[in-house]
PDB file of C-alpha atoms in Angstrom:
ATOM      1  CA  MET A   1      22.944  56.610  15.445  1.00 79.00           C
ATOM      2  CA  ARG A   2      20.902  59.405  14.314  1.00 86.00           C
ATOM      3  CA  ILE A   3      19.753  61.153  17.262  1.00 92.00           C
ATOM      4  CA  LEU A   4      17.161  64.123  17.657  1.00 95.00           C
ATOM      5  CA  ILE A   5      17.757  66.869  20.337  1.00 96.00           C
ATOM      6  CA  VAL A   6      14.390  69.054  21.210  1.00 97.00           C
ATOM      7  CA  ASP A   7      15.634  71.559  23.616  1.00 96.00           C
ATOM      8  CA  ASP A   8      14.837  75.586  23.336  1.00 93.00           C
ATOM      9  CA  ASP A   9      18.216  76.331  25.036  1.00 93.00           C
ATOM     10  CA  PRO A  10      21.004  76.709  22.166  1.00 93.00           C
ATOM     11  CA  LEU A  11      23.659  76.317  24.420  1.00 93.00           C
ATOM     12  CA  ILE A  12      22.802  73.159  25.692  1.00 93.00           C
ATOM     13  CA  CYS A  13      21.803  72.152  22.206  1.00 94.00           C
ATOM     14  CA  GLU A  14      25.483  72.669  21.107  1.00 93.00           C
ATOM     15  CA  PHE A  15      27.088  71.395  24.165  1.00 93.00           C
ATOM     16  CA  VAL A  16      25.123  68.113  23.944  1.00 94.00           C
ATOM     17  CA  ARG A  17      25.302  68.128  19.622  1.00 92.00           C
ATOM     18  CA  ARG A  18      29.117  68.188  19.686  1.00 91.00           C
ATOM     19  CA  GLY A  19      29.693  66.035  22.380  1.00 91.00           C
ATOM     20  CA  LEU A  20      27.332  63.197  20.417  1.00 91.00           C
ATOM     21  CA  GLN A  21      28.996  63.882  17.153  1.00 86.00           C
ATOM     22  CA  GLU A  22      32.583  63.241  18.569  1.00 83.00           C
ATOM     23  CA  GLU A  23      31.274  59.805  18.930  1.00 81.00           C
ATOM     24  CA  GLY A  24      30.258  59.642  15.336  1.00 79.00           C
ATOM     25  CA  HIS A  25      26.577  60.220  15.631  1.00 84.00           C
ATOM     26  CA  VAL A  26      24.323  62.031  13.241  1.00 85.00           C
ATOM     27  CA  VAL A  27      22.613  64.660  15.437  1.00 90.00           C
ATOM     28  CA  ASP A  28      19.366  67.035  14.346  1.00 92.00           C
ATOM     29  CA  VAL A  29      18.325  69.892  16.553  1.00 94.00           C
ATOM     30  CA  ALA A  30      14.766  71.299  17.011  1.00 94.00           C
ATOM     31  CA  HIS A  31      14.452  74.214  19.425  1.00 94.00           C
ATOM     32  CA  ASP A  32      10.768  74.342  19.658  1.00 94.00           C
ATOM     33  CA  GLY A  33       8.010  71.405  19.874  1.00 93.00           C
ATOM     34  CA  GLN A  34       6.351  71.947  16.639  1.00 93.00           C
ATOM     35  CA  HIS A  35       9.666  71.636  14.650  1.00 93.00           C
ATOM     36  CA  GLY A  36      10.669  68.763  16.903  1.00 93.00           C
ATOM     37  CA  ARG A  37       7.187  66.743  16.912  1.00 92.00           C
ATOM     38  CA  MET A  38       7.582  67.069  13.151  1.00 91.00           C
ATOM     39  CA  LEU A  39      11.128  65.880  12.822  1.00 90.00           C
ATOM     40  CA  ALA A  40       9.950  62.945  15.361  1.00 90.00           C
ATOM     41  CA  LEU A  41       6.974  61.638  13.609  1.00 88.00           C
ATOM     42  CA  VAL A  42       8.671  61.780   9.975  1.00 83.00           C
ATOM     43  CA  GLU A  43      12.117  60.995  10.424  1.00 82.00           C
ATOM     44  CA  PRO A  44      13.885  57.400  11.379  1.00 81.00           C
ATOM     45  CA  TYR A  45      15.661  58.424  14.472  1.00 87.00           C
ATOM     46  CA  ASP A  46      17.687  55.991  16.805  1.00 86.00           C
ATOM     47  CA  ALA A  47      17.192  58.196  20.182  1.00 92.00           C
ATOM     48  CA  LEU A  48      15.250  61.255  21.136  1.00 95.00           C
ATOM     49  CA  ILE A  49      16.519  63.908  23.783  1.00 96.00           C
ATOM     50  CA  LEU A  50      13.434  66.021  24.682  1.00 96.00           C
ATOM     51  CA  ASP A  51      13.275  68.994  26.935  1.00 94.00           C
ATOM     52  CA  VAL A  52      10.076  69.030  29.184  1.00 93.00           C
ATOM     53  CA  VAL A  53       9.566  72.735  28.975  1.00 91.00           C
ATOM     54  CA  LEU A  54       9.575  73.977  25.338  1.00 94.00           C
ATOM     55  CA  PRO A  55       8.432  77.524  24.005  1.00 92.00           C
ATOM     56  CA  ASP A  56       5.080  76.214  22.631  1.00 93.00           C
ATOM     57  CA  ALA A  57       4.616  72.837  23.860  1.00 92.00           C
ATOM     58  CA  MET A  58       5.284  70.721  26.690  1.00 92.00           C
ATOM     59  CA  GLY A  59       7.780  67.504  26.036  1.00 91.00           C
ATOM     60  CA  TYR A  60       5.051  65.337  27.957  1.00 92.00           C
ATOM     61  CA  ASP A  61       2.724  65.794  25.313  1.00 93.00           C
ATOM     62  CA  ILE A  62       4.886  65.515  22.551  1.00 93.00           C
ATOM     63  CA  ALA A  63       6.032  61.976  24.049  1.00 92.00           C
ATOM     64  CA  ARG A  64       2.640  60.798  24.486  1.00 91.00           C
ATOM     65  CA  GLU A  65       1.812  61.684  20.297  1.00 90.00           C
ATOM     66  CA  ILE A  66       4.843  59.676  19.703  1.00 88.00           C
ATOM     67  CA  ARG A  67       4.209  56.926  21.428  1.00 86.00           C
ATOM     68  CA  SER A  68       0.504  57.339  20.150  1.00 84.00           C
ATOM     69  CA  LYS A  69       1.949  57.044  16.630  1.00 78.00           C
ATOM     70  CA  SER A  70       3.368  53.507  17.814  1.00 57.00           C
ATOM     71  CA  LYS A  71       6.984  55.187  17.242  1.00 71.00           C
ATOM     72  CA  ASP A  72       9.363  52.958  19.556  1.00 79.00           C
ATOM     73  CA  VAL A  73      12.220  55.255  19.397  1.00 86.00           C
ATOM     74  CA  PRO A  74      13.922  55.589  22.910  1.00 90.00           C
ATOM     75  CA  ILE A  75      13.262  58.916  24.409  1.00 92.00           C
ATOM     76  CA  LEU A  76      15.396  60.539  27.062  1.00 94.00           C
ATOM     77  CA  MET A  77      13.649  63.438  28.776  1.00 93.00           C
ATOM     78  CA  LEU A  78      15.544  66.564  30.000  1.00 92.00           C
ATOM     79  CA  THR A  79      14.287  68.746  32.681  1.00 86.00           C
ATOM     80  CA  SER A  80      15.259  71.127  35.579  1.00 84.00           C
ATOM     81  CA  LYS A  81      12.205  69.608  37.665  1.00 77.00           C
ATOM     82  CA  ASN A  82      13.754  66.938  39.858  1.00 75.00           C
ATOM     83  CA  ARG A  83      10.252  66.408  42.244  1.00 77.00           C
ATOM     84  CA  THR A  84       9.448  62.745  42.373  1.00 78.00           C
ATOM     85  CA  GLU A  85       6.040  63.579  40.584  1.00 80.00           C
ATOM     86  CA  ASP A  86       7.768  65.602  37.629  1.00 78.00           C
ATOM     87  CA  ILE A  87       9.824  62.157  36.989  1.00 79.00           C
ATOM     88  CA  VAL A  88       6.597  59.952  37.344  1.00 81.00           C
ATOM     89  CA  SER A  89       4.808  62.254  34.744  1.00 82.00           C
ATOM     90  CA  GLY A  90       7.666  62.197  32.307  1.00 81.00           C
ATOM     91  CA  LEU A  91       7.658  58.343  32.607  1.00 84.00           C
ATOM     92  CA  ASP A  92       4.313  57.763  32.244  1.00 85.00           C
ATOM     93  CA  SER A  93       3.879  60.081  29.152  1.00 86.00           C
ATOM     94  CA  GLY A  94       6.252  57.649  27.281  1.00 86.00           C
ATOM     95  CA  ALA A  95       9.804  58.643  27.857  1.00 88.00           C
ATOM     96  CA  ASP A  96      12.353  55.900  28.693  1.00 88.00           C
ATOM     97  CA  ASP A  97      14.597  57.794  31.117  1.00 89.00           C
ATOM     98  CA  TYR A  98      14.834  61.196  32.754  1.00 88.00           C
ATOM     99  CA  LEU A  99      17.930  63.209  33.281  1.00 90.00           C
ATOM    100  CA  VAL A 100      17.893  66.459  35.502  1.00 90.00           C
ATOM    101  CA  LYS A 101      19.717  69.738  34.444  1.00 89.00           C
ATOM    102  CA  PRO A 102      22.169  70.274  35.088  1.00 90.00           C
ATOM    103  CA  PHE A 103      24.161  66.901  34.033  1.00 92.00           C
ATOM    104  CA  VAL A 104      27.455  65.671  33.010  1.00 93.00           C
ATOM    105  CA  LEU A 105      27.710  64.846  29.277  1.00 93.00           C
ATOM    106  CA  ASP A 106      29.357  61.438  29.896  1.00 93.00           C
ATOM    107  CA  GLU A 107      26.310  60.341  31.822  1.00 93.00           C
ATOM    108  CA  LEU A 108      23.820  61.574  29.252  1.00 94.00           C
ATOM    109  CA  LYS A 109      26.142  59.653  26.559  1.00 92.00           C
ATOM    110  CA  ALA A 110      25.922  56.605  28.619  1.00 91.00           C
ATOM    111  CA  ARG A 111      21.956  56.803  29.510  1.00 90.00           C
ATOM    112  CA  VAL A 112      21.598  57.258  25.500  1.00 90.00           C
ATOM    113  CA  ARG A 113      23.707  54.071  24.716  1.00 86.00           C
ATOM    114  CA  ALA A 114      21.740  52.081  27.521  1.00 85.00           C
ATOM    115  CA  LEU A 115      18.627  53.086  26.139  1.00 84.00           C
ATOM    116  CA  VAL A 116      19.363  52.130  22.380  1.00 81.00           C
ATOM    117  CA  ARG A 117      20.563  48.790  23.635  1.00 76.00           C
ATOM    118  CA  ARG A 118      17.549  48.300  25.644  1.00 73.00           C
ATOM    119  CA  GLY A 119      15.237  49.282  22.925  1.00 63.00           C
ATOM    120  CA  GLY A 120      17.139  47.410  20.181  1.00 48.00           C
ATOM    121  CA  ALA A 121      17.637  50.565  18.040  1.00 47.00           C
ATOM    122  CA  VAL A 122      21.023  50.055  16.465  1.00 48.00           C
ATOM    123  CA  ARG A 123      22.333  52.725  14.058  1.00 52.00           C
ATOM    124  CA  ASP A 124      22.832  51.286  10.205  1.00 63.00           C
ATOM    125  CA  ASP A 125      26.495  51.210   9.997  1.00 74.00           C
ATOM    126  CA  THR A 126      26.247  50.759   6.148  1.00 83.00           C
ATOM    127  CA  LEU A 127      24.009  53.319   4.258  1.00 87.00           C
ATOM    128  CA  ALA A 128      23.330  52.480   0.706  1.00 90.00           C
ATOM    129  CA  TYR A 129      21.254  53.613  -2.454  1.00 92.00           C
ATOM    130  CA  ALA A 130      21.831  53.225  -6.461  1.00 92.00           C
ATOM    131  CA  GLY A 131      25.370  50.996  -5.922  1.00 92.00           C
ATOM    132  CA  VAL A 132      26.928  54.122  -3.571  1.00 94.00           C
ATOM    133  CA  THR A 133      27.611  52.549  -0.216  1.00 93.00           C
ATOM    134  CA  LEU A 134      29.153  53.964   2.890  1.00 91.00           C
ATOM    135  CA  ASP A 135      30.580  51.974   5.573  1.00 88.00           C
ATOM    136  CA  ARG A 136      30.216  54.372   8.786  1.00 81.00           C
ATOM    137  CA  LYS A 137      32.428  52.310  10.975  1.00 76.00           C
ATOM    138  CA  THR A 138      35.194  52.419   8.843  1.00 82.00           C
ATOM    139  CA  ARG A 139      34.401  55.539   6.946  1.00 85.00           C
ATOM    140  CA  ARG A 140      34.929  54.133   3.829  1.00 89.00           C
ATOM    141  CA  ALA A 141      32.770  54.570   0.731  1.00 93.00           C
ATOM    142  CA  PHE A 142      32.306  52.597  -2.435  1.00 94.00           C
ATOM    143  CA  VAL A 143      30.647  52.478  -5.966  1.00 94.00           C
ATOM    144  CA  ASP A 144      29.543  49.230  -7.036  1.00 91.00           C
ATOM    145  CA  GLY A 145      31.938  47.373  -4.564  1.00 89.00           C
ATOM    146  CA  THR A 146      35.261  49.416  -5.673  1.00 92.00           C
ATOM    147  CA  ARG A 147      36.306  51.938  -3.050  1.00 92.00           C
ATOM    148  CA  ILE A 148      36.513  55.559  -3.596  1.00 95.00           C
ATOM    149  CA  ARG A 149      38.611  57.819  -1.814  1.00 93.00           C
ATOM    150  CA  LEU A 150      36.681  60.800  -0.007  1.00 91.00           C
ATOM    151  CA  THR A 151      37.852  63.623   2.342  1.00 89.00           C
ATOM    152  CA  PRO A 152      36.696  63.325   5.889  1.00 84.00           C
ATOM    153  CA  LYS A 153      33.840  66.409   4.767  1.00 87.00           C
ATOM    154  CA  GLU A 154      33.013  64.663   1.680  1.00 92.00           C
ATOM    155  CA  PHE A 155      32.414  61.479   3.460  1.00 91.00           C
ATOM    156  CA  THR A 156      29.864  63.516   6.062  1.00 88.00           C
ATOM    157  CA  LEU A 157      28.285  65.164   2.918  1.00 93.00           C
ATOM    158  CA  LEU A 158      27.779  62.227   1.199  1.00 95.00           C
ATOM    159  CA  GLU A 159      26.322  60.500   4.632  1.00 91.00           C
ATOM    160  CA  ARG A 160      24.072  63.631   4.633  1.00 91.00           C
ATOM    161  CA  PHE A 161      22.728  62.661   1.140  1.00 94.00           C
ATOM    162  CA  LEU A 162      22.462  58.917   1.935  1.00 92.00           C
ATOM    163  CA  LEU A 163      20.271  59.566   4.743  1.00 87.00           C
ATOM    164  CA  ALA A 164      17.621  61.252   2.562  1.00 87.00           C
ATOM    165  CA  PRO A 165      18.146  59.935  -1.141  1.00 90.00           C
ATOM    166  CA  GLY A 166      16.182  61.559  -3.777  1.00 90.00           C
ATOM    167  CA  SER A 167      15.191  64.472  -1.141  1.00 91.00           C
ATOM    168  CA  THR A 168      16.618  67.687  -1.637  1.00 92.00           C
ATOM    169  CA  LEU A 169      18.968  69.307   0.879  1.00 92.00           C
ATOM    170  CA  SER A 170      19.264  73.189   0.849  1.00 90.00           C
ATOM    171  CA  ARG A 171      22.627  74.819   1.351  1.00 89.00           C
ATOM    172  CA  THR A 172      21.703  75.995   4.772  1.00 86.00           C
ATOM    173  CA  GLU A 173      21.020  72.628   6.090  1.00 85.00           C
ATOM    174  CA  LEU A 174      24.188  71.222   4.697  1.00 88.00           C
ATOM    175  CA  LEU A 175      26.359  74.349   6.042  1.00 85.00           C
ATOM    176  CA  GLU A 176      24.534  73.527   9.654  1.00 80.00           C
ATOM    177  CA  LYS A 177      24.923  69.640   9.219  1.00 79.00           C
ATOM    178  CA  VAL A 178      28.247  69.376   7.744  1.00 83.00           C
ATOM    179  CA  TRP A 179      30.038  72.274   8.685  1.00 79.00           C
ATOM    180  CA  ASP A 180      28.454  73.551  11.641  1.00 68.00           C
ATOM    181  CA  ILE A 181      27.953  76.839  10.436  1.00 66.00           C
ATOM    182  CA  THR A 182      24.922  78.815  10.364  1.00 62.00           C
ATOM    183  CA  PHE A 183      23.778  80.487   7.171  1.00 56.00           C
ATOM    184  CA  ASP A 184      26.323  82.683   5.210  1.00 61.00           C
ATOM    185  CA  PRO A 185      25.234  83.962   1.932  1.00 59.00           C
ATOM    186  CA  GLY A 186      28.423  84.786   0.653  1.00 64.00           C
ATOM    187  CA  SER A 187      29.974  81.321   1.406  1.00 72.00           C
ATOM    188  CA  ASN A 188      30.439  78.849  -1.519  1.00 86.00           C
ATOM    189  CA  VAL A 189      32.151  76.009   0.660  1.00 88.00           C
ATOM    190  CA  VAL A 190      28.745  73.644  -0.081  1.00 91.00           C
ATOM    191  CA  ASP A 191      29.019  74.287  -4.037  1.00 92.00           C
ATOM    192  CA  VAL A 192      32.762  73.635  -3.897  1.00 92.00           C
ATOM    193  CA  HIS A 193      32.332  70.260  -2.053  1.00 94.00           C
ATOM    194  CA  VAL A 194      29.163  69.028  -3.755  1.00 95.00           C
ATOM    195  CA  ALA A 195      31.168  69.840  -7.241  1.00 95.00           C
ATOM    196  CA  ARG A 196      34.378  67.593  -5.919  1.00 94.00           C
ATOM    197  CA  LEU A 197      32.116  64.773  -4.550  1.00 96.00           C
ATOM    198  CA  ARG A 198      29.758  64.948  -7.820  1.00 96.00           C
ATOM    199  CA  ARG A 199      33.023  64.709  -9.888  1.00 96.00           C
ATOM    200  CA  LYS A 200      34.317  61.581  -7.775  1.00 96.00           C
ATOM    201  CA  LEU A 201      30.816  59.685  -8.426  1.00 96.00           C
ATOM    202  CA  ARG A 202      31.082  60.325 -12.141  1.00 95.00           C
ATOM    203  CA  THR A 203      34.461  59.079 -11.968  1.00 96.00           C
ATOM    204  CA  ALA A 204      33.688  55.805 -10.404  1.00 96.00           C
ATOM    205  CA  LYS A 205      30.913  55.629 -12.896  1.00 95.00           C
ATOM    206  CA  ALA A 206      28.206  55.773  -9.986  1.00 95.00           C
ATOM    207  CA  SER A 207      24.408  55.105 -11.052  1.00 94.00           C
ATOM    208  CA  ALA A 208      23.699  57.913  -8.385  1.00 95.00           C
ATOM    209  CA  SER A 209      24.403  61.338  -8.913  1.00 95.00           C
ATOM    210  CA  ILE A 210      23.891  64.757  -7.254  1.00 96.00           C
ATOM    211  CA  VAL A 211      21.912  67.159  -9.207  1.00 95.00           C
ATOM    212  CA  THR A 212      21.384  70.881  -8.555  1.00 94.00           C
ATOM    213  CA  VAL A 213      17.752  72.101  -7.733  1.00 92.00           C
ATOM    214  CA  ARG A 214      17.544  75.604  -8.961  1.00 89.00           C
ATOM    215  CA  GLY A 215      16.996  77.925  -5.987  1.00 87.00           C
ATOM    216  CA  VAL A 216      16.751  75.354  -3.443  1.00 89.00           C
ATOM    217  CA  GLY A 217      19.794  72.908  -2.931  1.00 92.00           C
ATOM    218  CA  PHE A 218      21.158  69.474  -3.947  1.00 95.00           C
ATOM    219  CA  ALA A 219      19.994  66.335  -4.123  1.00 95.00           C
ATOM    220  CA  LEU A 220      21.318  62.565  -4.643  1.00 95.00           C
ATOM    221  CA  THR A 221      19.495  60.487  -7.017  1.00 94.00           C
ATOM    222  CA  ASP A 222      19.265  57.733  -9.726  1.00 93.00           C
ATOM    223  CA  ASP A 223      16.996  59.682 -11.919  1.00 89.00           C
ATOM    224  CA  PRO A 224      18.373  63.030 -12.704  1.00 87.00           C
ATOM    225  CA  ASP A 225      15.501  63.752 -14.962  1.00 84.00           C
ATOM    226  CA  SER A 226      12.825  63.969 -12.466  1.00 82.00           C
ATOM    227  CA  PHE A 227      14.488  67.355 -10.992  1.00 79.00           C
ATOM    228  CA  VAL A 228      14.505  68.783 -14.626  1.00 65.00           C
ATOM    229  CA  ASP A 229      12.246  72.190 -14.448  1.00 56.00           C
TER     230      ASP A 229
END
């Protein structure tokens, strides 16, 4: 599944993110309401974990806006408030479930699974674009039906590109999502892995290729000319 966490506490975000990633989920994090609202309204998430109190917004208001836009993503609300009226406010705003801090990670994961089952949201276990296919259950990659061998990091890197084909992903974003590293201006780890993945796609004669967008990052596309300056 692809899950969004919106919480201003970096320790909680990291704790939950790592726990969910261990189960094979793709996890995005936003530390404020504005960023979280934007991601929730634009990106196709299977579940949303939303804190009630954020630096610039209330989770209740974000949940209401998401529901007003006809978004049916399951929402699990997190809060340190456990009064009945607080729980009622959260559920009335559009949340599907409510979990009080501090919580046990296994309970949070179980609640997310239950919400997704009830809501009918299912992660795409197959990602495909221009003949490039990833089987996320078996962690295998194919080009036009022929398997290509990828390292675990190459698989995760290609997965990020296939979640947003045609979109430019920055080095900073890839460091955070694939390597769990905050921005390091001296690191070339992204460039090295992109070069290896690009070479494997080219060897397999894939229609899609990874292009370098100068000064920005990289994009997976079947139309490289559209990225020429």
